XYZ file of N, CA, C and O in Angstrom:
776
model
N 37.742 -19.592 -9.404
C 39.007 -19.242 -8.776
C 38.975 -19.640 -7.303
O 37.998 -19.408 -6.598
N 40.041 -20.237 -6.835
C 40.120 -20.688 -5.454
C 40.174 -19.491 -4.501
O 40.766 -18.458 -4.815
N 39.551 -19.668 -3.352
C 39.572 -18.616 -2.335
C 40.959 -18.548 -1.703
O 41.591 -19.571 -1.442
N 41.431 -17.333 -1.475
C 42.739 -17.154 -0.848
C 42.730 -17.712 0.567
O 41.722 -17.623 1.271
N 43.849 -18.284 1.007
C 43.893 -18.756 2.389
C 43.757 -17.591 3.369
O 44.293 -16.506 3.141
N 43.032 -17.842 4.431
C 42.789 -16.844 5.476
C 43.728 -17.155 6.645
O 43.646 -18.231 7.236
N 44.613 -16.228 6.957
C 45.667 -16.446 7.937
C 45.450 -15.545 9.154
O 45.179 -14.355 9.008
N 45.586 -16.111 10.339
C 45.497 -15.343 11.589
C 46.904 -15.031 12.090
O 47.764 -15.913 12.108
N 47.113 -13.798 12.481
C 48.309 -13.421 13.238
C 47.838 -13.269 14.681
O 47.061 -12.365 14.999
N 48.264 -14.194 15.534
C 47.749 -14.280 16.894
C 48.750 -13.667 17.871
O 49.888 -14.128 17.976
N 48.306 -12.616 18.570
C 49.143 -11.978 19.586
C 49.105 -12.851 20.834
O 48.061 -13.013 21.457
N 50.253 -13.409 21.199
C 50.332 -14.432 22.230
C 50.634 -13.935 23.625
O 51.058 -14.717 24.469
N 50.436 -12.669 23.902
C 50.634 -12.130 25.244
C 49.423 -11.293 25.609
O 48.830 -10.638 24.750
N 49.058 -11.313 26.879
C 47.941 -10.494 27.351
C 48.383 -9.469 28.394
O 47.552 -8.737 28.935
N 49.669 -9.403 28.655
C 50.178 -8.473 29.679
C 49.915 -7.020 29.301
O 49.981 -6.651 28.128
N 49.675 -6.193 30.279
C 49.486 -4.759 30.025
C 50.726 -4.144 29.392
O 50.617 -3.256 28.545
N 51.890 -4.596 29.805
C 53.147 -3.995 29.335
C 53.755 -4.741 28.143
O 54.929 -4.572 27.855
N 52.978 -5.528 27.449
C 53.514 -6.351 26.379
C 54.129 -5.520 25.258
O 53.704 -4.390 24.985
N 55.082 -6.126 24.589
C 55.737 -5.547 23.416
C 55.124 -6.084 22.128
O 55.344 -5.541 21.047
N 54.315 -7.102 22.224
C 53.832 -7.871 21.070
C 53.131 -7.040 20.007
O 53.162 -7.402 18.827
N 52.490 -5.945 20.397
C 51.725 -5.165 19.426
C 52.605 -4.633 18.294
O 52.175 -4.583 17.140
N 53.828 -4.253 18.617
C 54.720 -3.668 17.613
C 55.121 -4.695 16.545
O 54.927 -4.437 15.352
N 55.640 -5.872 16.919
C 55.954 -6.846 15.881
C 54.708 -7.400 15.186
O 54.754 -7.731 13.990
N 53.590 -7.489 15.903
C 52.357 -7.972 15.277
C 51.902 -7.026 14.176
O 51.528 -7.465 13.079
N 51.927 -5.731 14.452
C 51.532 -4.743 13.439
C 52.469 -4.790 12.242
O 52.031 -4.674 11.083
N 53.753 -4.979 12.495
C 54.727 -5.066 11.393
C 54.474 -6.309 10.544
O 54.463 -6.238 9.315
N 54.238 -7.452 11.181
C 53.973 -8.683 10.434
C 52.667 -8.578 9.653
O 52.571 -9.046 8.514
N 51.666 -7.955 10.244
C 50.396 -7.736 9.547
C 50.630 -6.923 8.275
O 50.101 -7.255 7.205
N 51.426 -5.883 8.381
C 51.742 -5.040 7.216
C 52.437 -5.862 6.130
O 52.130 -5.710 4.932
N 53.366 -6.743 6.511
C 54.070 -7.574 5.522
C 53.086 -8.512 4.821
O 53.138 -8.691 3.605
N 52.191 -9.103 5.587
C 51.221 -10.044 5.014
C 50.210 -9.327 4.120
O 49.854 -9.832 3.053
N 49.764 -8.148 4.547
C 48.781 -7.402 3.760
C 49.357 -6.887 2.445
O 48.606 -6.638 1.506
N 50.668 -6.755 2.371
C 51.309 -6.264 1.148
C 51.309 -7.320 0.038
O 51.608 -7.012 -1.114
N 50.995 -8.543 0.378
C 50.964 -9.645 -0.589
C 49.554 -9.800 -1.142
O 48.588 -9.412 -0.509
N 49.442 -10.452 -2.269
C 48.130 -10.691 -2.852
C 47.690 -12.133 -2.806
O 46.731 -12.504 -3.470
N 48.382 -12.960 -2.011
C 48.099 -14.398 -2.032
C 47.448 -14.910 -0.757
O 47.384 -16.119 -0.524
N 46.949 -14.024 0.093
C 46.285 -14.423 1.335
C 45.428 -13.277 1.839
O 45.617 -12.127 1.452
N 44.488 -13.622 2.714
C 43.845 -12.617 3.558
C 44.412 -12.831 4.951
O 44.859 -13.934 5.291
N 44.412 -11.802 5.746
C 45.056 -11.896 7.053
C 44.285 -11.056 8.059
O 43.704 -10.017 7.714
N 44.254 -11.539 9.301
C 43.564 -10.828 10.373
C 44.400 -10.925 11.639
O 44.959 -11.978 11.949
N 44.457 -9.838 12.374
C 45.110 -9.821 13.672
C 44.121 -10.328 14.718
O 42.985 -9.839 14.797
N 44.525 -11.330 15.489
C 43.683 -11.906 16.539
C 44.420 -11.706 17.860
O 45.546 -12.161 18.030
N 43.769 -11.021 18.788
C 44.382 -10.649 20.066
C 43.788 -11.501 21.181
O 42.574 -11.487 21.402
N 44.628 -12.237 21.892
C 44.137 -13.063 22.996
C 43.409 -12.241 24.050
O 42.529 -12.759 24.740
N 43.731 -10.977 24.179
C 43.044 -10.128 25.158
C 41.541 -10.051 24.893
O 40.756 -9.825 25.816
N 41.154 -10.222 23.640
C 39.748 -10.078 23.271
C 38.900 -11.282 23.650
O 37.681 -11.259 23.453
N 39.509 -12.335 24.187
C 38.772 -13.570 24.435
C 38.636 -13.933 25.910
O 37.810 -14.769 26.251
N 39.399 -13.345 26.793
C 39.283 -13.559 28.234
C 39.098 -15.042 28.573
O 38.143 -15.439 29.252
N 40.017 -15.843 28.054
C 39.922 -17.292 28.260
C 40.225 -17.670 29.711
O 41.192 -17.192 30.292
N 39.420 -18.568 30.282
C 39.764 -19.089 31.607
C 40.939 -20.047 31.465
O 41.277 -20.470 30.355
N 41.557 -20.411 32.582
C 42.524 -21.499 32.516
C 41.789 -22.760 32.093
O 40.642 -22.990 32.496
N 42.440 -23.543 31.256
C 41.815 -24.747 30.707
C 41.258 -25.613 31.831
O 41.976 -26.006 32.750
N 39.949 -25.890 31.766
C 39.288 -26.629 32.845
C 38.227 -27.572 32.288
O 37.226 -27.847 32.935
N 38.433 -28.051 31.063
C 37.467 -28.953 30.437
C 37.760 -30.401 30.835
O 38.838 -30.714 31.352
N 36.845 -31.296 30.537
C 37.046 -32.725 30.799
C 38.191 -33.281 29.949
O 38.846 -34.231 30.323
N 38.393 -32.670 28.793
C 39.444 -33.084 27.869
C 39.422 -32.160 26.672
O 38.603 -31.240 26.587
N 40.322 -32.403 25.723
C 40.339 -31.609 24.504
C 39.086 -31.860 23.673
O 38.452 -32.911 23.778
N 38.729 -30.896 22.834
C 37.470 -31.010 22.106
C 37.508 -32.040 20.975
O 36.504 -32.258 20.310
N 38.621 -32.710 20.794
C 38.645 -33.863 19.889
C 37.895 -35.032 20.531
O 37.328 -35.879 19.844
N 37.884 -35.055 21.871
C 37.334 -36.186 22.597
C 36.059 -35.866 23.367
O 35.211 -36.726 23.552
N 35.959 -34.632 23.862
C 34.838 -34.243 24.717
C 34.368 -32.849 24.287
O 35.192 -31.942 24.144
N 33.072 -32.641 24.095
C 32.600 -31.301 23.730
C 32.965 -30.258 24.786
O 32.847 -30.505 25.980
N 33.404 -29.112 24.321
C 33.754 -28.002 25.211
C 32.486 -27.408 25.823
O 31.465 -27.285 25.145
N 32.567 -27.014 27.089
C 31.421 -26.451 27.802
C 31.514 -24.935 27.989
O 30.502 -24.248 27.946
N 32.714 -24.421 28.209
C 32.867 -23.010 28.557
C 32.556 -22.102 27.359
O 33.132 -22.272 26.285
N 31.665 -21.110 27.531
C 31.311 -20.231 26.418
C 32.499 -19.437 25.858
O 32.560 -19.213 24.642
N 33.429 -19.032 26.717
C 34.598 -18.288 26.220
C 35.470 -19.184 25.356
O 35.977 -18.751 24.309
N 35.648 -20.424 25.761
C 36.431 -21.363 24.959
C 35.719 -21.668 23.642
O 36.358 -21.790 22.589
N 34.406 -21.794 23.680
C 33.639 -22.029 22.447
C 33.781 -20.853 21.479
O 33.920 -21.058 20.267
N 33.763 -19.633 22.000
C 33.953 -18.451 21.146
C 35.348 -18.455 20.531
O 35.527 -18.120 19.350
N 36.350 -18.834 21.320
C 37.727 -18.932 20.826
C 37.819 -19.982 19.726
O 38.399 -19.749 18.659
N 37.230 -21.134 19.946
C 37.252 -22.194 18.938
C 36.593 -21.740 17.645
O 37.103 -22.016 16.544
N 35.470 -21.041 17.755
C 34.779 -20.553 16.558
C 35.662 -19.575 15.784
O 35.709 -19.609 14.548
N 36.368 -18.722 16.502
C 37.253 -17.768 15.837
C 38.396 -18.489 15.135
O 38.695 -18.221 13.971
N 39.047 -19.403 15.837
C 40.187 -20.131 15.280
C 39.777 -20.943 14.059
O 40.544 -21.099 13.110
N 38.558 -21.471 14.061
C 38.073 -22.286 12.947
C 37.971 -21.492 11.639
O 37.963 -22.084 10.561
N 37.918 -20.168 11.717
C 37.798 -19.334 10.516
C 39.051 -19.348 9.647
O 39.002 -18.958 8.486
N 40.178 -19.798 10.181
C 41.462 -19.592 9.517
C 42.034 -20.871 8.922
O 41.763 -21.977 9.376
N 42.877 -20.659 7.901
C 43.561 -21.749 7.202
C 45.010 -21.890 7.654
O 45.703 -22.810 7.209
N 45.483 -20.996 8.482
C 46.846 -21.035 8.983
C 47.042 -19.952 10.024
O 46.203 -19.040 10.151
N 48.162 -20.070 10.752
C 48.380 -19.197 11.906
C 49.832 -18.747 11.982
O 50.749 -19.537 11.760
N 50.008 -17.480 12.348
C 51.330 -16.949 12.698
C 51.205 -16.434 14.129
O 50.389 -15.557 14.416
N 51.985 -17.025 15.016
C 51.937 -16.650 16.426
C 53.020 -15.613 16.721
O 54.160 -15.767 16.286
N 52.639 -14.573 17.443
C 53.579 -13.555 17.902
C 53.873 -13.892 19.355
O 52.973 -13.866 20.198
N 55.147 -14.242 19.636
C 55.440 -14.735 20.973
C 56.716 -14.162 21.554
O 57.711 -13.976 20.859
N 56.647 -13.898 22.834
C 57.828 -13.620 23.641
C 58.367 -14.965 24.118
O 57.786 -16.019 23.829
N 59.465 -14.931 24.850
C 59.977 -16.139 25.484
C 59.957 -15.938 26.986
O 60.593 -15.023 27.501
N 59.183 -16.772 27.670
C 59.125 -16.749 29.127
C 59.747 -18.047 29.631
O 59.207 -19.130 29.373
N 60.870 -17.950 30.308
C 61.495 -19.128 30.906
C 61.670 -20.273 29.905
O 61.307 -21.412 30.167
N 62.201 -19.924 28.735
C 62.508 -20.874 27.666
C 61.275 -21.452 26.989
O 61.364 -22.497 26.332
N 60.122 -20.807 27.091
C 58.918 -21.321 26.450
C 58.007 -20.174 26.042
O 58.360 -19.007 26.168
N 56.830 -20.533 25.567
C 55.829 -19.545 25.169
C 55.172 -18.959 26.410
O 55.318 -19.491 27.517
N 54.425 -17.912 26.225
C 53.699 -17.306 27.338
C 52.635 -18.273 27.854
O 52.106 -19.105 27.102
N 52.287 -18.137 29.117
C 51.212 -18.948 29.673
C 49.892 -18.703 28.965
O 49.109 -19.633 28.741
N 49.629 -17.454 28.594
C 48.381 -17.127 27.908
C 48.297 -17.838 26.563
O 47.227 -18.336 26.179
N 49.409 -17.890 25.842
C 49.407 -18.564 24.544
C 49.235 -20.067 24.717
O 48.459 -20.700 24.001
N 49.942 -20.665 25.673
C 49.793 -22.108 25.890
C 48.362 -22.438 26.263
O 47.777 -23.410 25.768
N 47.745 -21.637 27.115
C 46.356 -21.860 27.497
C 45.431 -21.754 26.287
O 44.530 -22.572 26.112
N 45.659 -20.766 25.433
C 44.825 -20.597 24.234
C 44.978 -21.782 23.291
O 43.998 -22.248 22.693
N 46.189 -22.275 23.153
C 46.406 -23.459 22.316
C 45.639 -24.653 22.871
O 45.012 -25.412 22.123
N 45.655 -24.819 24.186
C 44.985 -25.951 24.822
C 43.464 -25.866 24.731
O 42.782 -26.890 24.825
N 42.920 -24.675 24.558
C 41.466 -24.481 24.565
C 40.795 -24.973 23.285
O 39.562 -24.967 23.186
N 41.566 -25.352 22.291
C 41.019 -25.869 21.036
C 41.845 -27.085 20.643
O 42.925 -27.316 21.180
N 41.329 -27.859 19.717
C 42.105 -28.970 19.177
C 41.750 -29.162 17.702
O 42.558 -28.915 16.834
N 40.522 -29.557 17.444
C 40.153 -29.858 16.051
C 40.283 -28.633 15.147
O 40.551 -28.770 13.959
N 40.136 -27.449 15.709
C 40.238 -26.226 14.898
C 41.651 -25.992 14.381
O 41.842 -25.342 13.356
N 42.662 -26.480 15.092
C 44.061 -26.309 14.677
C 44.488 -27.337 13.632
O 45.437 -27.108 12.899
N 43.819 -28.478 13.585
C 44.281 -29.637 12.821
C 44.529 -29.357 11.353
O 43.727 -28.714 10.674
N 45.653 -29.903 10.869
C 46.026 -29.916 9.456
C 46.051 -28.523 8.837
O 45.632 -28.322 7.710
N 46.569 -27.589 9.619
C 46.772 -26.221 9.150
C 48.194 -25.808 9.493
O 48.733 -26.228 10.517
N 48.814 -24.971 8.670
C 50.187 -24.553 8.957
C 50.259 -23.500 10.053
O 49.309 -22.755 10.282
N 51.415 -23.470 10.718
C 51.670 -22.441 11.716
C 53.127 -22.016 11.620
O 53.994 -22.777 11.235
N 53.353 -20.772 11.940
C 54.694 -20.211 12.033
C 54.708 -19.191 13.147
O 53.717 -19.022 13.867
N 55.848 -18.484 13.288
C 55.961 -17.573 14.424
C 56.881 -16.404 14.124
O 57.811 -16.509 13.321
N 56.599 -15.311 14.809
C 57.520 -14.192 14.941
C 57.781 -14.063 16.436
O 56.846 -13.911 17.230
N 59.049 -14.211 16.826
C 59.412 -14.189 18.228
C 60.344 -13.034 18.541
O 61.076 -12.563 17.674
N 60.308 -12.596 19.782
C 61.138 -11.461 20.178
C 61.688 -11.668 21.581
O 61.088 -12.332 22.420
N 62.870 -11.104 21.796
C 63.547 -11.183 23.088
C 65.039 -11.282 22.860
O 65.512 -11.212 21.715
N 65.788 -11.463 23.923
C 67.239 -11.500 23.830
C 67.748 -12.485 22.797
O 68.688 -12.200 22.060
N 67.118 -13.658 22.723
C 67.493 -14.671 21.734
C 66.442 -14.794 20.636
O 66.367 -15.809 19.954
N 65.622 -13.770 20.495
C 64.593 -13.796 19.454
C 63.516 -14.837 19.705
O 62.855 -15.288 18.775
N 63.355 -15.214 20.961
C 62.374 -16.235 21.358
C 62.619 -17.563 20.649
O 61.696 -18.337 20.420
N 63.868 -17.842 20.323
C 64.185 -19.067 19.573
C 63.714 -20.314 20.304
O 63.164 -21.233 19.678
N 63.904 -20.362 21.616
C 63.487 -21.550 22.367
C 61.965 -21.623 22.473
O 61.377 -22.711 22.396
N 61.313 -20.475 22.606
C 59.850 -20.454 22.645
C 59.270 -20.899 21.307
O 58.302 -21.667 21.269
N 59.854 -20.430 20.215
C 59.372 -20.819 18.888
C 59.565 -22.320 18.688
O 58.681 -23.013 18.165
N 60.702 -22.841 19.130
C 60.933 -24.288 19.010
C 59.924 -25.070 19.841
O 59.381 -26.080 19.401
N 59.648 -24.599 21.051
C 58.650 -25.250 21.898
C 57.272 -25.159 21.256
O 56.499 -26.129 21.265
N 56.940 -24.002 20.699
C 55.661 -23.801 20.023
C 55.491 -24.796 18.876
O 54.408 -25.354 18.670
N 56.567 -25.036 18.132
C 56.489 -26.020 17.041
C 56.176 -27.416 17.578
O 55.414 -28.166 16.960
N 56.747 -27.783 18.709
C 56.452 -29.091 19.311
C 54.995 -29.188 19.749
O 54.355 -30.226 19.567
N 54.474 -28.119 20.332
C 53.067 -28.089 20.730
C 52.184 -28.222 19.492
O 51.195 -28.966 19.485
N 52.560 -27.524 18.429
C 51.778 -27.551 17.191
C 51.687 -28.960 16.606
O 50.630 -29.357 16.098
N 52.772 -29.704 16.678
C 52.738 -31.082 16.179
C 51.689 -31.886 16.943
O 50.904 -32.633 16.342
N 51.646 -31.739 18.251
C 50.664 -32.471 19.057
C 49.239 -32.054 18.711
O 48.309 -32.861 18.786
N 49.055 -30.801 18.293
C 47.733 -30.306 17.892
C 47.449 -30.562 16.410
O 46.481 -30.046 15.866
N 48.298 -31.358 15.787
C 48.154 -31.761 14.390
C 48.227 -30.592 13.414
O 47.612 -30.613 12.352
N 48.996 -29.572 13.783
C 49.302 -28.488 12.861
C 50.548 -28.853 12.068
O 51.242 -29.824 12.381
N 50.838 -28.061 11.058
C 52.037 -28.238 10.244
C 52.985 -27.073 10.544
O 52.785 -25.972 10.033
N 54.002 -27.269 11.391
C 54.957 -26.194 11.652
C 55.815 -25.947 10.411
O 56.323 -26.892 9.810
N 55.942 -24.699 10.024
C 56.778 -24.362 8.870
C 58.175 -23.983 9.352
O 58.382 -23.630 10.511
N 59.121 -24.070 8.441
C 60.511 -23.766 8.787
C 60.724 -22.268 8.995
O 61.419 -21.842 9.901
N 60.146 -21.452 8.128
C 60.354 -20.009 8.175
C 59.880 -19.406 9.492
O 58.865 -19.822 10.051
N 60.641 -18.440 9.987
C 60.280 -17.731 11.215
C 60.978 -16.377 11.213
O 61.926 -16.161 10.468
N 60.494 -15.489 12.051
C 61.125 -14.184 12.250
C 61.550 -14.109 13.710
O 60.753 -14.395 14.610
N 62.807 -13.736 13.930
C 63.337 -13.607 15.292
C 63.897 -12.199 15.477
O 64.809 -11.801 14.753
N 63.339 -11.464 16.418
C 63.844 -10.134 16.764
C 64.681 -10.308 18.013
O 64.156 -10.542 19.111
N 66.010 -10.237 17.851
C 66.922 -10.644 18.917
C 68.003 -9.606 19.175
O 68.262 -8.732 18.346
N 68.656 -9.761 20.322
C 69.870 -9.024 20.648
C 69.764 -7.525 20.455
O 68.843 -6.865 20.938
N 70.726 -6.982 19.712
C 70.775 -5.545 19.466
C 69.556 -5.045 18.711
O 69.084 -3.926 18.964
N 69.043 -5.854 17.782
C 67.823 -5.462 17.073
C 66.663 -5.307 18.046
O 65.884 -4.354 17.964
N 66.545 -6.242 18.973
C 65.469 -6.179 19.967
C 65.581 -4.907 20.806
O 64.597 -4.191 21.013
N 66.787 -4.601 21.255
C 66.968 -3.403 22.077
C 66.801 -2.113 21.269
O 66.466 -1.071 21.826
N 66.973 -2.183 19.975
C 66.770 -1.002 19.130
C 65.293 -0.627 19.013
O 64.967 0.538 18.755
N 64.390 -1.601 19.216
C 62.966 -1.341 19.018
C 62.125 -1.490 20.288
O 60.963 -1.094 20.312
N 62.694 -2.049 21.343
C 61.947 -2.266 22.585
C 61.938 -1.001 23.445
O 62.915 -0.249 23.454
N 60.846 -0.761 24.200
C 60.789 0.419 25.073
C 61.903 0.493 26.119
O 62.267 1.587 26.545
N 62.448 -0.630 26.540
C 63.554 -0.590 27.499
C 64.885 -0.252 26.831
O 65.890 -0.079 27.513
N 64.884 -0.177 25.507
C 66.065 0.222 24.739
C 65.791 1.547 24.044
O 65.281 2.491 24.651
N 66.081 1.602 22.744
C 65.911 2.837 21.973
C 64.464 3.097 21.571
O 64.118 4.215 21.177
N 63.596 2.070 21.633
C 62.176 2.197 21.305
C 61.930 2.729 19.890
O 60.969 3.441 19.644
N 62.803 2.373 18.967
C 62.619 2.785 17.580
C 61.542 1.969 16.891
O 61.073 0.952 17.418
N 61.138 2.391 15.702
C 60.160 1.609 14.938
C 60.808 0.339 14.387
O 62.018 0.287 14.163
N 60.004 -0.665 14.161
C 60.502 -1.932 13.605
C 61.186 -1.682 12.251
O 62.133 -2.382 11.891
N 60.713 -0.689 11.537
C 61.310 -0.379 10.229
C 62.807 -0.086 10.329
O 63.540 -0.269 9.363
N 63.283 0.335 11.515
C 64.714 0.575 11.706
C 65.537 -0.700 11.568
O 66.736 -0.632 11.278
N 64.918 -1.844 11.814
C 65.651 -3.117 11.751
C 65.089 -4.068 10.695
O 65.535 -5.202 10.579
N 64.102 -3.616 9.928
C 63.398 -4.558 9.071
C 64.270 -5.174 7.981
O 63.969 -6.279 7.518
N 65.367 -4.536 7.612
C 66.241 -5.180 6.629
C 66.815 -6.480 7.181
O 67.186 -7.368 6.417
N 66.853 -6.632 8.497
C 67.307 -7.885 9.128
C 66.182 -8.905 9.231
O 66.447 -10.074 9.514
N 64.937 -8.476 9.049
C 63.771 -9.322 9.281
C 63.048 -9.734 8.004
O 62.337 -10.747 8.005
N 63.211 -8.978 6.945
C 62.396 -9.197 5.749
C 62.622 -10.559 5.104
O 61.671 -11.178 4.618
N 63.848 -11.059 5.110
C 64.110 -12.380 4.533
C 63.347 -13.467 5.263
O 62.710 -14.329 4.642
N 63.402 -13.430 6.590
C 62.669 -14.410 7.389
C 61.167 -14.269 7.222
O 60.439 -15.268 7.163
N 60.681 -13.023 7.153
C 59.243 -12.796 6.986
C 58.764 -13.336 5.644
O 57.709 -13.977 5.563
N 59.542 -13.101 4.591
C 59.151 -13.596 3.269
C 59.106 -15.120 3.263
O 58.155 -15.724 2.751
N 60.125 -15.752 3.840
C 60.150 -17.213 3.895
C 58.972 -17.748 4.706
O 58.296 -18.698 4.297
N 58.701 -17.135 5.850
C 57.580 -17.545 6.693
C 56.261 -17.435 5.940
O 55.463 -18.377 5.906
N 56.025 -16.294 5.328
C 54.755 -16.085 4.623
C 54.640 -16.998 3.414
O 53.554 -17.535 3.140
N 55.730 -17.211 2.682
C 55.703 -18.155 1.562
C 55.325 -19.550 2.043
O 54.507 -20.235 1.423
N 55.949 -19.989 3.131
C 55.673 -21.316 3.685
C 54.219 -21.443 4.133
O 53.555 -22.443 3.851
N 53.726 -20.442 4.840
C 52.349 -20.486 5.348
C 51.358 -20.580 4.189
O 50.425 -21.397 4.211
N 51.549 -19.758 3.162
C 50.625 -19.772 2.025
C 50.686 -21.106 1.290
O 49.648 -21.684 0.946
N 51.899 -21.614 1.053
C 52.025 -22.880 0.317
C 51.317 -23.997 1.067
O 50.528 -24.749 0.500
N 51.597 -24.129 2.369
C 51.004 -25.204 3.152
C 49.506 -25.008 3.343
O 48.746 -25.983 3.361
N 49.060 -23.772 3.498
C 47.619 -23.517 3.635
C 46.896 -23.949 2.363
O 45.853 -24.604 2.427
N 47.451 -23.602 1.209
C 46.824 -24.013 -0.059
C 46.866 -25.527 -0.216
O 45.894 -26.142 -0.677
N 47.993 -26.148 0.143
C 48.107 -27.612 0.030
C 47.105 -28.304 0.946
O 46.444 -29.268 0.545
N 46.973 -27.821 2.169
C 46.039 -28.435 3.122
C 44.602 -28.239 2.673
O 43.778 -29.166 2.766
N 44.273 -27.055 2.169
C 42.909 -26.813 1.683
C 42.591 -27.747 0.516
O 41.488 -28.305 0.450
N 43.544 -27.921 -0.394
C 43.320 -28.808 -1.542
C 43.135 -30.249 -1.094
O 42.257 -30.965 -1.599
N 43.927 -30.685 -0.131
C 43.825 -32.056 0.358
C 42.481 -32.281 1.049
O 41.869 -33.349 0.904
N 42.017 -31.295 1.806
C 40.742 -31.428 2.502
C 39.568 -31.446 1.524
O 38.557 -32.091 1.780
N 39.718 -30.718 0.418
C 38.639 -30.654 -0.583
C 38.492 -32.001 -1.278
O 37.433 -32.386 -1.714
């Protein structure tokens, strides 16, 4: 029997006041409820990555920094990725962009998707993230989850601070599509590599 794809849900913010933990925990719960993948929450805070300062990406030059090497080893464990991202100035967080830059070969030929949050559901950040993923030779999937507008204010601490479950009927369709896409592409990529 084939091994289930191992998927990382990567929290893409390191700020003390971040909101990311709430949607990350909700997405983890959705993924764990399925029987077609294993899933792990990966928090950028746990890696204390320096700003990218290598001679080049690790496709071309071996990485020297021990923190970046630890990050690469962690990322290499997974068959696909779901990024949890806010939108900062129409893009992903600086911490997430830096983490993406700290690896290259570990991302290659694996699917990625996103759950985004903010006034517009991080739509522009998710779109930018997909462009970055293409350059890193990932497979961006169509499915995504966007926590936007009134839904965002219903669950954010600056609004009503309710649980995500209060709005999940608006999110479950996108989550199912995202997870279906990630699993399909992860299995396809694993088969092709074998």
